[in-house]
CSV table of C-alpha atoms in Angstrom, one decimal:
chain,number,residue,atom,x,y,z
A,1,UNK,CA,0.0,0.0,0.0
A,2,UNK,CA,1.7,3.4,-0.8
A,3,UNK,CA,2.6,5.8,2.4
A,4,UNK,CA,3.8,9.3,2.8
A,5,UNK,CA,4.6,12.4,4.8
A,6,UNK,CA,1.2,14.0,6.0
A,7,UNK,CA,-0.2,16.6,8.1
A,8,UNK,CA,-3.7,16.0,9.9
A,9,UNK,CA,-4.1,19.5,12.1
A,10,UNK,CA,-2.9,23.1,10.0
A,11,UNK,CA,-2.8,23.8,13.8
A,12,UNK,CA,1.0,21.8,13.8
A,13,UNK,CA,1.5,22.2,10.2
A,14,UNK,CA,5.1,20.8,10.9
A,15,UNK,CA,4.1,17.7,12.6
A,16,UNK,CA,4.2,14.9,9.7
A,17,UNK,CA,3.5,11.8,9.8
A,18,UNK,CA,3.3,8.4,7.5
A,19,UNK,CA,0.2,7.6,6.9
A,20,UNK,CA,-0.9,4.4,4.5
A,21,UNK,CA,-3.5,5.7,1.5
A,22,UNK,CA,-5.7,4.4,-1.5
A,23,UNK,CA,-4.2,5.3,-5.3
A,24,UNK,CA,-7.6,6.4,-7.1
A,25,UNK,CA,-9.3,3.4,-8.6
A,26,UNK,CA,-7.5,2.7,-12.0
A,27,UNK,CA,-8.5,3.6,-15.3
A,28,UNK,CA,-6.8,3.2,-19.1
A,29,UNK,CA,-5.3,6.6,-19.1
A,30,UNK,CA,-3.6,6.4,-16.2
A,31,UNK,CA,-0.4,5.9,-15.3
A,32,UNK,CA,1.4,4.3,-12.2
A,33,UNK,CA,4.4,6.1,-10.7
A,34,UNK,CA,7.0,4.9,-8.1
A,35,UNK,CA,8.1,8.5,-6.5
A,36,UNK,CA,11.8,9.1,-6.6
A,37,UNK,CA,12.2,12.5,-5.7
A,38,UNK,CA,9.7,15.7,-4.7
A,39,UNK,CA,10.2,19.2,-4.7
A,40,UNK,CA,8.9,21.5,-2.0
A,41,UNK,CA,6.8,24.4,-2.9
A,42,UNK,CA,5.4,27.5,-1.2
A,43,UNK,CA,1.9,26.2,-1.6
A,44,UNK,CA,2.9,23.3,0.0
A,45,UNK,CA,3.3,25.6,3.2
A,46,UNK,CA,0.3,27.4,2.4
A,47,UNK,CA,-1.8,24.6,2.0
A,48,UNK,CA,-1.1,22.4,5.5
A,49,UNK,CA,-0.9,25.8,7.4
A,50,UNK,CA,-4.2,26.7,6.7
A,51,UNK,CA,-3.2,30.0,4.9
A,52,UNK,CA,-5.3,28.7,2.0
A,53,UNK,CA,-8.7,27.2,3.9
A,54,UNK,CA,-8.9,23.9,5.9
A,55,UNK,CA,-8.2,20.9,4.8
A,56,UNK,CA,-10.4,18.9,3.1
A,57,UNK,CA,-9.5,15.3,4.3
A,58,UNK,CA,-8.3,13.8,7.7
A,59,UNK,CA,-4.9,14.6,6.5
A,60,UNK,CA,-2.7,15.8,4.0
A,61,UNK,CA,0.2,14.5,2.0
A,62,UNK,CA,1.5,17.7,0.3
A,63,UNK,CA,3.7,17.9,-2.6
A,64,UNK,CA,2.9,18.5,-6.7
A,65,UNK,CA,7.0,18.7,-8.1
A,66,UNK,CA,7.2,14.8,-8.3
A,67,UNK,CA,9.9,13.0,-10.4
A,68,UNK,CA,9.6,8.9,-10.7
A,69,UNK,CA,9.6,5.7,-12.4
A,70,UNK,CA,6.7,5.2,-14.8
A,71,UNK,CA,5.8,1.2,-13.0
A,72,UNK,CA,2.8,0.4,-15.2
A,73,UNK,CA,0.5,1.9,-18.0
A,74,UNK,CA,-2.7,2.0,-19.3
A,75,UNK,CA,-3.9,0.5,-22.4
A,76,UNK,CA,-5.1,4.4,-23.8
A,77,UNK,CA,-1.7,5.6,-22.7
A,78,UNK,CA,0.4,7.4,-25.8
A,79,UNK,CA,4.0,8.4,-25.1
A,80,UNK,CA,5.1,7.0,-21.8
A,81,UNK,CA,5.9,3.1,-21.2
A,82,UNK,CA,6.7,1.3,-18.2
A,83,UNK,CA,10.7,2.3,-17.0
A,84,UNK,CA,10.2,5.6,-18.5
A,85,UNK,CA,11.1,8.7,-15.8
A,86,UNK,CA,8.4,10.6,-15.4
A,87,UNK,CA,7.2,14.1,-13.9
A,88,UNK,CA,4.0,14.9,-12.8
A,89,UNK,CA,2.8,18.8,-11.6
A,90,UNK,CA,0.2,20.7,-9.5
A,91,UNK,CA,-2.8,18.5,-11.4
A,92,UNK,CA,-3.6,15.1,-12.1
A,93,UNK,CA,-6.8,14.3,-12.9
A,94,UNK,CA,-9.5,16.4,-15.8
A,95,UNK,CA,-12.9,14.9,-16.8
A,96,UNK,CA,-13.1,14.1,-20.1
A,97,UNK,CA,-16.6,13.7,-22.5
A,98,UNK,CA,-16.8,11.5,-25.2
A,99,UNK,CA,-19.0,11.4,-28.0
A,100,UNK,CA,-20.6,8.6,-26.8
A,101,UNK,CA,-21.0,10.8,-23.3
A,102,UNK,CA,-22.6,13.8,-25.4
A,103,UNK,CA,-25.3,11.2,-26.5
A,104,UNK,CA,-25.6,10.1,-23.2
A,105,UNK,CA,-26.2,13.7,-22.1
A,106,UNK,CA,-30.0,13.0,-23.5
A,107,UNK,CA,-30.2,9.5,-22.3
A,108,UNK,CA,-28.6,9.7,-18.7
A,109,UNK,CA,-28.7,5.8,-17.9
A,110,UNK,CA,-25.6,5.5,-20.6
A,111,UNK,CA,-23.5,8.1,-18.8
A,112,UNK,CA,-20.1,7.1,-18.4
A,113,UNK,CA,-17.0,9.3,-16.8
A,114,UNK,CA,-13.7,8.6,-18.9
A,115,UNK,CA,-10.7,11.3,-17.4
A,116,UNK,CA,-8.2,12.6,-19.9
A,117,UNK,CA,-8.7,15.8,-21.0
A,118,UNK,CA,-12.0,17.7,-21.3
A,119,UNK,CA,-12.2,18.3,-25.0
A,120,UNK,CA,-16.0,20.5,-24.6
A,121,UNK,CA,-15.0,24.2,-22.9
A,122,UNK,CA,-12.7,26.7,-24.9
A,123,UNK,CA,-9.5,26.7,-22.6
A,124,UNK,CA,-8.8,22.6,-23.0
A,125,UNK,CA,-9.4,23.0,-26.8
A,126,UNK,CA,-6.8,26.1,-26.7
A,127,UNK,CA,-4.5,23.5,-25.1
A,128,UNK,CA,-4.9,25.7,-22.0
A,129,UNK,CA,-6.4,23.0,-19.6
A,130,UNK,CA,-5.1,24.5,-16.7
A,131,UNK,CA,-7.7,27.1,-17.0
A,132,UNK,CA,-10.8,24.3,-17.5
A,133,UNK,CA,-13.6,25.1,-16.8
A,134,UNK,CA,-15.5,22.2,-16.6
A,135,UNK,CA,-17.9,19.4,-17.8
A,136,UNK,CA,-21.1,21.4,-18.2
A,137,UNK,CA,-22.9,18.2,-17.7
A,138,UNK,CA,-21.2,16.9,-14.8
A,139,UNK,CA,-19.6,20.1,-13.1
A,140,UNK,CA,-16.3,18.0,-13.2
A,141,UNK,CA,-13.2,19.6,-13.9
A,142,UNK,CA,-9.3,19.7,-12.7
A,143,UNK,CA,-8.4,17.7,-9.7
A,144,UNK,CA,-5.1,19.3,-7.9
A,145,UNK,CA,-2.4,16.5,-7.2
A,146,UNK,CA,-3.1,16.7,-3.3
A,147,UNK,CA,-6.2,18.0,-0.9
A,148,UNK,CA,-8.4,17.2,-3.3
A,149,UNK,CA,-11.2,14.7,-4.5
A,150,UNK,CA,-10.4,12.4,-7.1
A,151,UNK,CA,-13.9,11.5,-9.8
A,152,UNK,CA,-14.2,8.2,-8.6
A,153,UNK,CA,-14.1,9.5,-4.9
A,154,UNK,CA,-10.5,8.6,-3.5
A,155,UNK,CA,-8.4,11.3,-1.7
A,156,UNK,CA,-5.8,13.3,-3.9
A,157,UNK,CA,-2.4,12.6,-2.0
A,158,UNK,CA,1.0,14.3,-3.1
A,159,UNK,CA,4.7,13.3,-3.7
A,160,UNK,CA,5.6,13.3,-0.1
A,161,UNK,CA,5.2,9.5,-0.5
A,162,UNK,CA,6.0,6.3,-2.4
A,163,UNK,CA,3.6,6.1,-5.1
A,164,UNK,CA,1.2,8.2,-7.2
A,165,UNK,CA,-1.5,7.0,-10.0
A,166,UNK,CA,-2.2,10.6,-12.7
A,167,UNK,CA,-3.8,10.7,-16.0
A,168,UNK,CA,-1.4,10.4,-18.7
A,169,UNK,CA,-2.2,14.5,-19.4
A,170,UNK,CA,-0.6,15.3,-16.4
A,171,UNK,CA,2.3,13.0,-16.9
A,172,UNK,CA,5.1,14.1,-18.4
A,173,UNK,CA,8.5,12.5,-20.0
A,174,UNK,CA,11.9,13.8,-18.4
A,175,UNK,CA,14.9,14.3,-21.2
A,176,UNK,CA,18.0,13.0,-20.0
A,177,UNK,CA,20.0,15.7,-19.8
A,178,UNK,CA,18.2,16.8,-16.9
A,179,UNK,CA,18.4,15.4,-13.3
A,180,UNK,CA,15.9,14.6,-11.2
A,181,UNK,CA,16.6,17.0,-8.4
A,182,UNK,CA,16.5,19.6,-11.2
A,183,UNK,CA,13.6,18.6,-12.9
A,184,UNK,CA,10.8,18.1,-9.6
A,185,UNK,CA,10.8,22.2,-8.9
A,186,UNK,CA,10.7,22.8,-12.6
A,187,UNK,CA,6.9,20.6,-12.8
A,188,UNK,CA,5.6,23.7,-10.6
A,189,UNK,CA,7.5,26.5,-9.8
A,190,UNK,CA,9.1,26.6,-13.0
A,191,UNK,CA,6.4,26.0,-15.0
A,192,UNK,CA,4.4,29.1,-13.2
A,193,UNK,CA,7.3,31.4,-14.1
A,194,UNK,CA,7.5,29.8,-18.1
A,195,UNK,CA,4.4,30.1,-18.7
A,196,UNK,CA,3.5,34.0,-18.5
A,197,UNK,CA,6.9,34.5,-20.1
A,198,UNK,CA,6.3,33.1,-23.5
A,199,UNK,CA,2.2,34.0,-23.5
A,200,UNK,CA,3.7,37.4,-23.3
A,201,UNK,CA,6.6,37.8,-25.5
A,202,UNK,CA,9.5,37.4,-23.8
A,203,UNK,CA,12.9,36.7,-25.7
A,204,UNK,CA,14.8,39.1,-27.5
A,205,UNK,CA,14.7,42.9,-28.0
A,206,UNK,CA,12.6,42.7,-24.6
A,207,UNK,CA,13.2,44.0,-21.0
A,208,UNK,CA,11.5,42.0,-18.4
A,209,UNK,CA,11.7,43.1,-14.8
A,210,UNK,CA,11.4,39.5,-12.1
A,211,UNK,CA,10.5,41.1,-8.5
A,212,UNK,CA,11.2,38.7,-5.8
A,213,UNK,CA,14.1,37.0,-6.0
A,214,UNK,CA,12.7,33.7,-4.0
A,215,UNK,CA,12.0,30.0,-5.2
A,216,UNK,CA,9.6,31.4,-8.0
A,217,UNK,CA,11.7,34.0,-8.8
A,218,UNK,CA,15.1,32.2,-10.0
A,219,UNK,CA,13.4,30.6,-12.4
A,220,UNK,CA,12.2,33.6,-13.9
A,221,UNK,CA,15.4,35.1,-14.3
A,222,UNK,CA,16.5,31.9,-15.6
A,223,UNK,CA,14.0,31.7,-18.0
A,224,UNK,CA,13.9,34.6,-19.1
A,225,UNK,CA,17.6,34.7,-19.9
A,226,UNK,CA,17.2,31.8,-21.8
A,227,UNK,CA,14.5,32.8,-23.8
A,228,UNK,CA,16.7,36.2,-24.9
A,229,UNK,CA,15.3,38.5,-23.0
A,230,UNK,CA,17.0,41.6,-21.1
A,231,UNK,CA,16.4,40.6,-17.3
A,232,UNK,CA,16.5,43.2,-14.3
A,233,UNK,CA,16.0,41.2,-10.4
A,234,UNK,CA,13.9,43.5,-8.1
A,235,UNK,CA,14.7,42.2,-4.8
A,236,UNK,CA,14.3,44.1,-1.3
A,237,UNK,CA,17.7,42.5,-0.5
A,238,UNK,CA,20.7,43.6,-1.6
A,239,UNK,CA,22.3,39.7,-0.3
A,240,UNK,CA,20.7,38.3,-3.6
A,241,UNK,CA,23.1,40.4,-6.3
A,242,UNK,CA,25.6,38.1,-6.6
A,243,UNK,CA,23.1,35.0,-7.2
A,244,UNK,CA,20.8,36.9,-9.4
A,245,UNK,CA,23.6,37.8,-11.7
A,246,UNK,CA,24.9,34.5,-12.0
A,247,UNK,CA,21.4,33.2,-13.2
A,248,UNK,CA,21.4,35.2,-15.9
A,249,UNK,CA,20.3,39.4,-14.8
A,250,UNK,CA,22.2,42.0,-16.5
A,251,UNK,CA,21.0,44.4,-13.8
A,252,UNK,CA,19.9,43.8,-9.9
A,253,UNK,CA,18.0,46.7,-7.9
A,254,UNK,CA,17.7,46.4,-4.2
A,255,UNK,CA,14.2,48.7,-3.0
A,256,UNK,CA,15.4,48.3,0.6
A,257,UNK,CA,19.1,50.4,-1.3
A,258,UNK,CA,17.3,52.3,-3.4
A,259,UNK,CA,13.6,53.3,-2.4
A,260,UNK,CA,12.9,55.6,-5.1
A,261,UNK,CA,13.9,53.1,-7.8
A,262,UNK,CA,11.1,53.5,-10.0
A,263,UNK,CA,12.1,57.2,-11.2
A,264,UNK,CA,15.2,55.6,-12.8
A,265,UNK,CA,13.5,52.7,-14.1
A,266,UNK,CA,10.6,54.9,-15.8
A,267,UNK,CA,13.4,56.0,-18.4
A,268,UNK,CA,14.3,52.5,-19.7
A,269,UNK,CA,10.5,50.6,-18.7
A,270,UNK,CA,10.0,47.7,-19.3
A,271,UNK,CA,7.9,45.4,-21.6
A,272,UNK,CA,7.1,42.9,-19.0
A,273,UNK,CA,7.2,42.6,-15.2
A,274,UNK,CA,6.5,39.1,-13.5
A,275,UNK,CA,5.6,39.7,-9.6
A,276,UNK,CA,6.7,36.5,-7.4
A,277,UNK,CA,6.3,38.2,-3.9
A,278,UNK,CA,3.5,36.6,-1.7
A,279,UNK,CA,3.5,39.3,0.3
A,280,UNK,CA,1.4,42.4,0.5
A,281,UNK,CA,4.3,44.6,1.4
A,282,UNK,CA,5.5,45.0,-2.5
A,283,UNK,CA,4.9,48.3,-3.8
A,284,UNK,CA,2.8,47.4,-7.0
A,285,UNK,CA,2.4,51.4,-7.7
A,286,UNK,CA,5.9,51.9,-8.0
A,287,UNK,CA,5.9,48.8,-10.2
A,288,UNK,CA,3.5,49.4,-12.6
A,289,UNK,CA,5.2,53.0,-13.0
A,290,UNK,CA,8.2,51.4,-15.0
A,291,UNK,CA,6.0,49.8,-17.5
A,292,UNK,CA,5.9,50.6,-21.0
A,293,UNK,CA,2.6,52.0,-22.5
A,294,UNK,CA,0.4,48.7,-22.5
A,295,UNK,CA,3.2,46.7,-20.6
A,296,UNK,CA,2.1,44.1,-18.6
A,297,UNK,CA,2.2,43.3,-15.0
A,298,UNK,CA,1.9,39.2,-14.0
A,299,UNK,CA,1.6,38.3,-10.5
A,300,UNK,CA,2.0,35.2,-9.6
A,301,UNK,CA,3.0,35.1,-6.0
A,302,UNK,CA,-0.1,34.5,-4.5
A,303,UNK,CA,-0.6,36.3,-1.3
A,304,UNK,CA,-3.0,35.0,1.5
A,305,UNK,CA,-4.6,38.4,2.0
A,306,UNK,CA,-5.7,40.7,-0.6
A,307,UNK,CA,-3.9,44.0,-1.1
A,308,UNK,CA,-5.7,47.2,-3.1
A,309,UNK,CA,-4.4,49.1,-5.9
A,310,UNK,CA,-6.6,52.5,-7.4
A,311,UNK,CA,-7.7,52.2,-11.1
A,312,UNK,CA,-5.1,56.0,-11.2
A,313,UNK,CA,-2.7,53.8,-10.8
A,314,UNK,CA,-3.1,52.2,-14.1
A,315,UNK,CA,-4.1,55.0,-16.2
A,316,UNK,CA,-0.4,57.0,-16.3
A,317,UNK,CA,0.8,53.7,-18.7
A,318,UNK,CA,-2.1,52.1,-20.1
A,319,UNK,CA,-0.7,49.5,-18.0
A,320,UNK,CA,-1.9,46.2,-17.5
A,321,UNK,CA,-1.9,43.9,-14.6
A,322,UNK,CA,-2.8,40.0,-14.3
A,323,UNK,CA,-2.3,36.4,-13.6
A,324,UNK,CA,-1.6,33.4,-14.7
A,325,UNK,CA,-2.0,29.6,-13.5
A,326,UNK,CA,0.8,26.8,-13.4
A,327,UNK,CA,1.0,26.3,-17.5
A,328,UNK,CA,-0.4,23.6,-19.9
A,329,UNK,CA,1.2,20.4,-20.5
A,330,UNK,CA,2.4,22.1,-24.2
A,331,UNK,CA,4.1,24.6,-22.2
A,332,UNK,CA,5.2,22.2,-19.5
A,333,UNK,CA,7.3,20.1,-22.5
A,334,UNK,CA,8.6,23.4,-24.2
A,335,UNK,CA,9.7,24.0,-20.9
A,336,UNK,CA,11.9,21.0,-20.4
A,337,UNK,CA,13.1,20.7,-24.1
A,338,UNK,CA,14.3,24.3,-23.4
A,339,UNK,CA,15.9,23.6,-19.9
A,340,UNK,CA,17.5,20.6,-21.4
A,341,UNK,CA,19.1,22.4,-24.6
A,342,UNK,CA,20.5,25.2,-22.4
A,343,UNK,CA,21.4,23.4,-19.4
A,344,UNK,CA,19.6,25.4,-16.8
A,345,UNK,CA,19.9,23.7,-13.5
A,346,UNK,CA,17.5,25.2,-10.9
A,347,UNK,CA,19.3,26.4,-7.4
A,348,UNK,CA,18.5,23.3,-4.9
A,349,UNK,CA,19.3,21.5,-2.0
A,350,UNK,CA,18.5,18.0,-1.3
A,351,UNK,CA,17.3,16.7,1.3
A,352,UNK,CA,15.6,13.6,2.5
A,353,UNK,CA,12.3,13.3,2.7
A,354,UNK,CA,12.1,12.6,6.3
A,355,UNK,CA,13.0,15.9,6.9
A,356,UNK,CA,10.4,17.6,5.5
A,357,UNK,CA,9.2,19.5,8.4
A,358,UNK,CA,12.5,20.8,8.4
A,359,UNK,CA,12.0,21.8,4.7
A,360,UNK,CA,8.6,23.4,4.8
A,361,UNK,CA,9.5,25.3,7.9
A,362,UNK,CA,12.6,26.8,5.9
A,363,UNK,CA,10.8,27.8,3.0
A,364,UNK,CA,7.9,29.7,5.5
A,365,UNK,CA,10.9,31.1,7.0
A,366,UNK,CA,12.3,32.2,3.2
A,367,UNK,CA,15.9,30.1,4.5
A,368,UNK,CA,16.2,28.6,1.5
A,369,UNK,CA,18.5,28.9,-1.7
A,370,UNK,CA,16.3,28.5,-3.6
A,371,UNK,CA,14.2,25.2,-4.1
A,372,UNK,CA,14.0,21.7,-1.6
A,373,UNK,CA,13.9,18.6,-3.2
A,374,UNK,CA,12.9,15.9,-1.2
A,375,UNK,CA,14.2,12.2,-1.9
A,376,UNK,CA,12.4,9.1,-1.6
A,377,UNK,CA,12.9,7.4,2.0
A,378,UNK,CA,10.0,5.3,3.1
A,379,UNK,CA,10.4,2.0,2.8
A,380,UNK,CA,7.8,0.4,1.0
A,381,UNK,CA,5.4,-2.2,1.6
């Protein structure tokens, strides 16, 4: 029976333990996974903290940057066979409508649920599933990798543990050229920094601006250097120059050395700023103020209060200001293909994954340079 790291009161967010779980009951798209390594991500904190809402089970086992060995495949599986090293992100699981399903829409008593990939609303035929919105029939739509509900009623549990079963869209092939402690923080963290880059133009002849120089943050900077792009680090602290520059910025700005910043940074705006802060305490006026007419403003640190900002503040620039969500599984391969012809190797320490409560308490207490990975421990049954 698989086992991992959990948490069962946001109360003691720190004290895991192994608890013994269910996979979700097998289907032909799926894909079996023996977990080899894990990365640790900031919503890993906010999620077994409570930050985020309560739990939604008994307990938690955290953890959507998993790396493993692909152990067995369904029959409908394309692209991944048994042996094959796998990755899988911050979802596993979309509903999926047949033809046969739509007839069954008008005769109920045929209905049958098949997950892949949803196929019937606009974002999952845009090959933007992470954005689905849903079976209109059925209301189903994503399941996240952990404190969640799987379709056929299982708990979701994450890659603090020995096994996981995800639906071959969520499953991804790792390239050889990149290890496996590089690869788990890419499946999350990096994919949430790749994504916004290339939907909004980054590469070359462009000036992107990456505030927060954190877990999220390095990979942006990374990224965006690879892609061609001129990249500046905003950071409050002047301690993460050196590192920055070696990642690939051509220019670091400490707001804690220079408050007033922005009236510098107004004569050479940018095209593109990508916030990674998840705190309220960034100074999104001053931000938005180094924009280019019509640049763009991503955040996608994700605070656990809300923070205001006045329309004025938008209309100096024409500026505009958004989101974005993890990235698609197109965006998630273009990603590694990318990492893998330039060699970017994510900043990470490894760790084993008994010590995650060590790791989770780090990364709330931002001591950490600049991603956990988490390596497979529990022995298993």
């Amino acid at each position: 029976m698989p086992r991992g790291y959990g948490i069962a009161d946001t109360k003691n967010w720190t004290d895991f333990k192994v608890y013994d779980f269910e996979l979700k009951k097998e289907t032909d798209d799926d894909v079996d996974i023996a977990i080899t390594h894990c990365g640790v991500c900031g919503s890993d904190v906010h999620t077994i903290s409570g930050g985020w809402g309560p739990l939604n089970h008994d307990f938690c086992i955290p953890g959507h940057e998993i790396i493993g060995i692909a152990t067995k495949v369904g029959k409908n599986v394309k692209d991944i066979k048994v042996g094959d090293r796998v990755g899988v992100g911050a979802q596993v699981e979309i509903f999926y409508r047949t033809a046969f399903d739509t007839i069954s829409i008008f005769f109920p008593f045929l209905r049958h649920p098949i997950v892949d990939s949803c196929g019937t609303c606009v974002p999952c035929k845009d090959d933007e599933e992470q954005y689905c919105q849903g079976d209109e029939s059925t209301k189903k739509g994503l399941v996240d990798t952990y404190n969640a509900e799987h379709f056929c009623g299982t708990k979701a549990m994450g890659g603090y543990s020995t096994h996981i079963r995800t639906q071959q869209q969520f499953v991804f092939p790792i390239p050889e050229k990149i290890k496996s402690e590089h690869a788990a923080p890419m499946l999350c963290g990096g994919l949430t920094l790749f994504s916004p880059l290339i939907r909004n133009g980054a590469g070359p002849g462009k000036r992107v601006g990456i505030v927060g120089i954190g877990g999220l943050g390095h990979f942006g900077v990374m990224f965006a250097a690879a892609l061609g792009a001129e990249v500046v680090a905003i950071s409050h602290s002047p301690r993460k120059k050196e590192d920055a520059l070696k990642m690939g910025a051509k220019q670091f700005v400490s707001t804690a050395e220079k408050p007033n910043w922005a009236e510098e940074y107004k004569k050479k705006p940018f095209d593109l700023i990508i916030n990674t802060a998840s705190s309220n305490a960034v100074d999104l006026v001053s931000i938005m103020s180094t924009l280019k007419v019509h640049g763009r403003l991503i955040c996608v640190g994700m605070p656990e209060d809300e923070f205001k900002v006045r329309i004025q503040n938008f209309a100096g620039n024409g500026c505009l200001m958004g989101s974005s969500h993890i990235g698609s599984k197109k965006e998630a391969l273009q990603m590694l293909a990318l990492a893998a012809e330039k060699n970017i190797q994510p900043w990470v320490e490894v760790i084993p994954m008994k010590d995650c409560s060590k790791a989770v308490k780090r990364v709330e207490d931002n001591d950490i340079r600049y991603r956990f990975v988490l390596v497979q421990d529990i022995e298993r049954h």
